[in-house]
Coordinates of C-alpha atoms and ligand atoms in Angstrom, one line a residue:
X463 CA -0.2 -0.1 -0.3
X464 CA 0.7 3.9 -0.7
X465 CA 2.0 5.9 1.8
X466 CA -0.2 9.3 1.2
X467 CA 0.1 10.9 4.2
X468 CA -0.2 14.0 3.6
X469 CA -2.8 14.1 1.2
X470 CA -5.2 11.8 3.4
X471 CA -4.4 14.6 6.3
X472 CA -5.7 17.5 3.4
X473 CA -8.4 16.1 2.6
X474 CA -10.2 14.9 5.8
X475 CA -8.9 17.8 7.7
X476 CA -11.2 18.2 11.0
X477 CA -11.6 21.9 11.3
X478 CA -11.2 25.3 9.0
X479 CA -12.3 28.3 8.0
X480 CA -14.8 28.8 5.5
X481 CA -14.8 31.6 3.1
X482 CA -13.9 34.9 4.7
X483 CA -14.4 33.0 8.0
X484 CA -17.7 34.1 8.0
X485 CA -18.4 29.4 8.5
X486 CA -16.5 27.0 10.6
X487 CA -16.1 24.4 8.1
X488 CA -16.1 20.5 9.6
X489 CA -15.8 16.8 8.1
X490 CA -19.2 15.6 9.1
X491 CA -18.0 12.7 11.7
X492 CA -21.2 11.0 12.0
X493 CA -21.3 9.8 8.1
X494 CA -18.0 8.6 8.4
X495 CA -16.7 6.2 6.5
X496 CA -18.8 5.7 3.6
X497 CA -19.2 9.2 2.5
X498 CA -16.4 12.5 3.5
X499 CA -19.1 15.5 3.7
X500 CA -17.9 18.9 5.1
X501 CA -20.9 21.4 6.5
X502 CA -20.2 25.3 6.9
X503 CA -21.2 25.7 10.7
X504 CA -22.6 29.7 10.4
X505 CA -24.3 29.8 14.1
X506 CA -23.8 28.7 17.0
X507 CA -26.5 26.4 17.9
X508 CA -25.4 25.0 15.1
X509 CA -22.0 24.2 16.8
X510 CA -23.6 23.6 19.5
X511 CA -25.3 20.8 18.3
X512 CA -22.0 19.4 15.8
X513 CA -20.6 18.7 18.9
X514 CA -23.5 17.1 20.6
X515 CA -24.3 14.8 18.5
X516 CA -20.2 14.3 17.5
X517 CA -20.3 15.9 14.0
X518 CA -16.9 17.7 15.0
X519 CA -15.5 15.3 18.3
X520 CA -12.3 14.0 20.1
X521 CA -10.8 16.4 23.1
X522 CA -8.7 18.2 21.1
X523 CA -10.2 19.2 18.0
X524 CA -13.4 20.4 20.1
X525 CA -11.4 22.8 21.8
X526 CA -10.5 24.0 18.5
X527 CA -14.1 24.1 17.0
X528 CA -15.1 25.9 20.2
X529 CA -12.2 29.0 20.2
X530 CA -13.0 29.2 16.5
X531 CA -16.8 29.7 17.4
X532 CA -15.6 32.5 20.4
X533 CA -13.7 34.1 17.6
X534 CA -16.7 34.0 14.4
X535 CA -19.4 34.8 16.8
X536 CA -17.7 37.6 18.9
X537 CA -16.5 39.2 15.3
X538 CA -20.4 39.2 15.0
X539 CA -21.3 41.4 18.0
X540 CA -22.5 44.3 16.9
X541 CA -21.0 46.9 20.1
X542 CA -18.0 49.2 20.0
X543 CA -18.5 48.9 24.0
X544 CA -15.7 46.6 25.8
X545 CA -18.2 46.0 28.7
X546 CA -20.4 45.0 26.2
X547 CA -18.5 42.7 23.9
X548 CA -16.7 40.5 26.9
X549 CA -20.3 40.4 28.4
X550 CA -21.8 38.6 24.8
X551 CA -18.7 37.0 25.0
X552 CA -19.0 35.5 28.0
X553 CA -22.8 34.5 26.8
X554 CA -21.1 32.6 24.0
X555 CA -18.8 30.7 26.5
X556 CA -21.3 29.5 28.5
X557 CA -23.6 28.4 25.6
X558 CA -21.1 26.5 23.9
X559 CA -19.6 25.0 27.4
X560 CA -22.9 23.2 28.1
X561 CA -22.5 21.1 24.7
X562 CA -20.9 18.2 26.3
X563 CA -19.7 18.0 30.2
X564 CA -16.1 15.5 30.3
X565 CA -13.3 16.8 27.2
X566 CA -11.9 19.8 29.5
X567 CA -10.3 20.8 26.3
X568 CA -13.8 22.4 25.7
X569 CA -13.5 24.4 28.9
X570 CA -10.0 25.1 28.4
X571 CA -10.1 26.7 24.6
X572 CA -13.0 28.4 26.2
X573 CA -11.7 29.8 28.7
X574 CA -8.1 30.9 27.1
X575 CA -10.6 33.0 24.3
X576 CA -12.2 34.8 26.9
X577 CA -8.7 35.1 29.1
X578 CA -7.2 36.6 25.7
X579 CA -10.4 38.9 25.6
X580 CA -10.1 40.4 29.0
X581 CA -6.5 40.4 28.8
X582 CA -7.0 43.0 25.8
X583 CA -10.5 44.9 27.5
X584 CA -9.2 48.7 26.9
X585 CA -8.4 48.2 23.2
X586 CA -10.6 48.8 20.6
X587 CA -13.6 46.3 19.8
X588 CA -12.2 45.7 16.6
X589 CA -8.7 45.2 17.6
X590 CA -9.9 42.3 20.0
X591 CA -11.6 40.8 17.5
X592 CA -9.0 40.3 15.4
X593 CA -7.1 39.6 18.6
X594 CA -9.7 36.8 19.5
X595 CA -8.8 35.0 16.2
X596 CA -5.0 34.8 15.8
X597 CA -6.1 33.1 18.9
X598 CA -7.8 30.8 18.1
X599 CA -5.3 30.1 14.9
X600 CA -3.0 29.6 17.2
X601 CA -4.5 27.3 19.9
X602 CA -5.3 24.8 16.2
X603 CA -1.9 25.7 15.5
X604 CA -0.1 24.4 18.7
X605 CA -2.5 21.5 18.8
X606 CA -0.4 20.5 15.9
X607 CA 2.6 20.7 17.1
X608 CA 1.8 19.1 20.8
X609 CA 1.0 15.9 18.5
X610 CA 3.7 16.0 16.9
X611 CA 5.6 15.6 20.0
X612 CA 3.5 13.4 21.6
X613 CA 4.0 11.1 18.8
X614 CA 8.0 11.4 18.7
X615 CA 7.7 10.2 22.2
X616 CA 5.5 7.3 21.3
X617 CA 7.2 6.2 18.5
X618 CA 10.8 6.0 20.8
X619 CA 8.7 3.0 22.5
X620 CA 7.9 1.7 19.4
X621 CA 11.2 1.6 17.8
X622 CA 12.3 -0.2 21.2
X623 CA 9.6 -3.0 20.3
X624 CA 10.2 -3.5 16.9
X625 CA 11.8 -6.8 15.6
X626 CA 13.3 -7.4 12.3
X627 CA 10.7 -8.0 9.3
X628 CA 7.6 -8.3 12.1
X629 CA 4.8 -6.3 11.8
X630 CA 4.2 -4.4 15.6
X631 CA 1.0 -5.4 16.8
X632 CA -0.5 -2.2 18.6
X633 CA -4.2 -2.1 20.0
X634 CA -5.7 1.9 20.1
X635 CA -9.7 2.7 21.5
X636 CA -12.1 5.1 20.1
X637 CA -10.6 7.5 18.5
X638 CA -7.6 9.9 19.2
X639 CA -6.5 9.9 15.3
X640 CA -6.6 13.0 13.1
X641 CA -10.4 13.4 13.0
X642 CA -9.8 14.0 16.9
X643 CA -7.1 16.5 16.7
X644 CA -6.1 19.3 14.2
X645 CA -2.9 16.6 12.1
X646 CA -2.0 14.0 13.6
X647 CA -4.1 12.6 16.7
X648 CA -2.9 11.9 19.7
X649 CA -2.9 8.2 20.1
X650 CA -2.1 7.7 16.2
X651 CA 0.4 10.3 16.1
X652 CA 3.7 7.1 17.1
X653 CA 2.0 5.5 13.7
X654 CA 2.5 9.0 11.8
X655 CA 5.3 9.9 13.2
X656 CA 7.1 6.3 12.1
X657 CA 5.8 6.7 9.1
X658 CA 7.4 10.2 8.6
X659 CA 10.8 8.1 9.8
X660 CA 10.6 5.5 7.2
X661 CA 8.3 2.8 8.3
X662 CA 6.6 1.2 5.9
X663 CA 2.7 0.7 6.7
X664 CA 3.1 -2.8 7.0
X665 CA 6.1 -2.5 9.7
X666 CA 2.8 -2.3 12.2
X667 CA -0.4 -3.8 12.6
X668 CA -3.0 -1.2 14.2
X669 CA -6.1 -3.2 16.5
X670 CA -8.9 -0.8 16.3
X671 CA -11.6 -1.7 18.8
X672 CA -15.0 -1.1 17.1
X673 CA -15.7 1.4 20.6
X674 CA -19.6 0.6 21.2
X675 CA -22.1 2.7 20.8
X676 CA -21.0 5.3 18.6
X677 CA -18.0 3.0 16.8
X678 CA -15.4 5.3 16.7
X679 CA -12.8 2.9 16.1
X680 CA -14.6 0.5 13.5
X681 CA -16.1 3.8 11.3
X682 CA -13.5 6.4 12.1
X683 CA -9.7 5.1 13.1
X684 CA -9.4 2.6 11.1
X685 CA -10.7 4.8 8.4
X686 CA -7.9 6.5 9.1
X687 CA -5.1 4.2 9.1
X688 CA -6.1 2.2 6.0
X689 CA -6.1 5.4 4.2
X690 CA -3.0 6.2 5.4
X691 CA -1.0 2.6 4.2
X692 CA -0.8 1.2 7.5
X693 CA -1.8 -2.4 8.0
X694 CA -5.0 -2.1 10.1
X695 CA -7.3 -4.8 11.7
X696 CA -10.8 -4.0 13.6
X697 CA -12.4 -6.0 16.6
X698 CA -15.1 -5.6 18.4
X699 CA -14.8 -5.0 22.0
X700 CA -15.2 -8.2 24.0
X701 CA -12.1 -9.7 21.6
X702 CA -9.6 -7.5 23.0
X703 CA -8.5 -10.1 26.1
X704 CA -8.6 -13.1 24.0
X705 CA -6.3 -11.1 21.9
X706 CA -3.9 -9.4 24.3
X707 CA -3.7 -13.4 25.2
X708 CA -2.2 -14.3 21.8
X709 CA 1.2 -12.2 22.8
X710 CA -0.4 -10.2 18.6
X711 CA -0.6 -6.9 21.0
X712 CA 2.9 -5.3 22.2
X713 CA 1.2 -2.0 23.3
X714 CA -1.1 0.1 23.6
X715 CA -1.8 3.5 23.2
X716 CA -5.3 5.8 23.7
X717 CA -6.7 9.1 24.0
X718 CA -8.3 10.8 26.9
X719 CA -10.4 13.7 27.5
X720 CA -10.0 14.6 31.1
X721 CA -6.8 13.7 33.1
X722 CA -7.1 14.7 37.2
X723 CA -4.6 15.4 39.0
X724 CA -3.5 12.0 40.1
X725 CA -3.3 10.4 36.6
X726 CA -6.7 8.9 36.7
X727 CA -7.8 9.6 33.3
X728 CA -11.2 9.8 31.5
X729 CA -11.5 8.1 28.1
X730 CA -14.1 6.4 25.6
X731 CA -16.4 3.8 27.8
X732 CA -14.1 1.0 27.3
X733 CA -10.8 2.1 27.9
X734 CA -11.1 1.4 31.7
X735 CA -11.8 -2.4 31.1
X736 CA -8.7 -3.1 28.0
X737 CA -6.3 -1.2 30.8
X738 CA -7.5 -4.3 33.3
X739 CA -7.1 -6.6 30.8
X740 CA -3.8 -5.2 29.9
X741 CA -2.2 -5.7 33.1
X742 CA -3.6 -8.7 33.4
X743 CA -1.1 -9.7 30.3
X744 CA 1.5 -7.3 31.4
X745 CA 1.1 -5.6 27.6
X746 CA 1.7 -1.2 27.9
X747 CA -0.6 0.6 28.2
X748 CA 0.0 4.0 27.4
X749 CA -2.2 7.1 27.7
X750 CA -1.6 10.0 25.3
X751 CA -2.3 13.2 26.7
X752 CA -1.9 17.0 25.9
X753 CA -1.2 19.0 28.7
X754 CA -4.7 20.9 28.1
X755 CA -6.0 17.4 28.8
X756 CA -4.9 17.5 32.4
X757 CA -6.8 19.4 34.7
X758 CA -4.9 19.8 38.0
X759 CA -7.9 21.3 39.8
X760 CA -10.1 18.0 39.4
X761 CA -8.3 15.8 42.0
X762 CA -8.6 12.5 41.3
X763 CA -11.2 10.3 38.6
X764 CA -13.3 10.1 40.8
X765 CA -14.6 14.4 40.3
X766 CA -14.4 13.9 36.7
X767 CA -18.9 14.5 35.2
X768 CA -19.4 11.9 32.8
X769 CA -21.3 12.7 29.8
X770 CA -24.5 10.2 29.9
X771 CA -26.3 9.6 26.3
X772 CA -29.1 8.8 24.4
X773 CA -30.2 5.7 25.0
X774 CA -31.0 4.9 21.1
X775 CA -27.2 4.7 20.9
X776 CA -27.6 1.4 21.9
X777 CA -30.8 0.1 21.4
X778 CA -31.2 1.6 17.4
X779 CA -28.9 4.2 16.2
X780 CA -26.8 1.6 13.2
X781 CA -29.6 -1.0 12.9
X782 CA -32.7 -1.2 10.6
X783 CA -34.7 -2.2 13.2
X784 CA -34.4 -1.6 17.2
X785 CA -32.1 -4.7 18.2
X786 CA -33.3 -4.2 22.2
X787 CA -36.9 -5.1 22.8
X788 CA -38.8 -1.5 23.2
X789 CA -39.5 -2.1 26.8
X790 CA -36.0 -3.0 28.1
X791 CA -34.4 -0.7 29.9
X792 CA -30.9 1.1 27.4
X793 CA -30.5 4.1 29.8
X794 CA -27.1 3.6 31.0
X795 CA -25.3 5.2 28.3
X796 CA -22.1 6.7 29.6
X797 CA -19.9 8.1 26.8
X798 CA -16.8 7.5 29.4
X799 CA -14.9 5.8 31.6
X800 CA -12.2 6.3 33.9
X801 CA -8.8 4.6 33.7
X802 CA -7.3 4.1 37.7
X803 CA -4.1 5.7 37.3
X804 CA -2.2 2.9 38.5
X805 CA -3.3 0.9 35.5
X806 CA -1.7 3.1 33.1
X807 CA 2.3 2.5 32.6
X808 CA 2.2 5.7 31.3
X809 CA 1.1 9.2 30.1
X810 CA 2.9 11.2 27.2
X811 CA 2.5 14.5 27.0
X812 CA 3.7 16.8 24.3
X813 CA 6.2 18.2 27.2
X814 CA 7.2 14.6 28.2
X815 CA 6.4 11.1 29.5
X816 CA 5.1 10.7 32.7
X817 CA 5.0 8.3 35.0
X818 CA 3.7 7.8 38.8
X819 CA 3.3 9.3 41.5
X820 CA 1.6 11.7 38.6
X821 CA 1.2 14.9 40.2
X822 CA 4.6 15.3 41.0
X823 CA 5.3 14.4 37.6
X824 CA 3.0 16.3 36.1
X825 CA 4.1 19.4 38.2
X826 CA 8.1 18.7 37.4
X827 CA 7.1 19.5 33.4
X828 CA 5.0 23.0 34.5
X829 CA 1.8 21.7 34.5
X830 CA -0.7 23.3 37.1
Ligands
LIG1421 O1 -17.4 10.6 22.4 P1 -16.2 11.1 22.1 O2 -15.7 10.3 20.7 O3 -15.5 12.5 21.2 O4 -14.6 10.6 22.7 C1 -13.5 10.7 22.3 C2 -11.7 10.2 23.0 O5 -12.5 9.2 23.8 C3 -11.1 10.1 22.5 O6 -10.0 8.6 23.1 C4 -10.6 11.5 23.5 O7 -11.0 12.5 23.1 C5 -9.1 11.8 22.7 S1 -9.3 12.5 21.2 C6 -7.5 13.1 20.9

């Protein structure tokens, strides 16, 4: 298979500006892998809906789209009065913040945008508007670099595990890939950096959990990786244990939506089960986390709010007919779970690798 990485990244770019920065152009991830369709977000209700419905999803990508949203909607505020402008920016921020509760990058990006406006409050409103566009762009560009750094650290781990002439088995869960970020992904970045460093797609074999109920692994991660030329498999979530028992999986990389100060990490539902199995079989389990995902104000995983989603996602969403009798309760549909820090081999941030005790490791890297 050909390594057509750049062409692919260009095609599936997650979030970009529409013409004249009057819209946010996103790839509608609910339609993948069968339909590649871009949609133009023009008002805040449409952005809220796109985040809620997972048209744009993945912690860093949610952060970037929220930052773009603040810049674009703030630009439409019709006032020259700075105090009134800041009040309206806050209202937009609070509204967008209500779309999804778990990924801390959403709040991180919204706060950063609001703080930027506040720090420039004495300038004319037209100037603050310009600065907000620049800040949103910075957030997007930084995300590309953050993923690259995470990828380089992850690639060092892959090099240590690689045996000549053999494909290296890697497992991942959900989608912490290019579609979840501005370019390289977090959990997929080590593989993309490997390709940039001369590895061929067949040097690796990535096993993607399908990731019920919304199938991000099957629909998104496998779509990305196979289009990048990497040998890719999809297995049902309940096959992970048997797969690890075969010895094929040498390392696991997952993303995260929020890491607490003690290293407990919230990620897509099913991640903690995977970590428990990995510990049993001695497979190293790494969480890939931009430092913006580490929330030092959240003490432990117990303090992380877990989003509950529509029961229909379990019952009927992917089927021609409901696959659960109508009278049966499917209301327990958490989008995320929390992996205990003692199940995590290491947390890879763009600033460096962290090992337990995590609160100390984070502080040493200047994460506060
Ligand atoms: O509900 P989703 O699809 O937004 O969940 C996404 C994940 O769980 C990702 O692993 C996480 O956001 C990290 S993305 C780099």
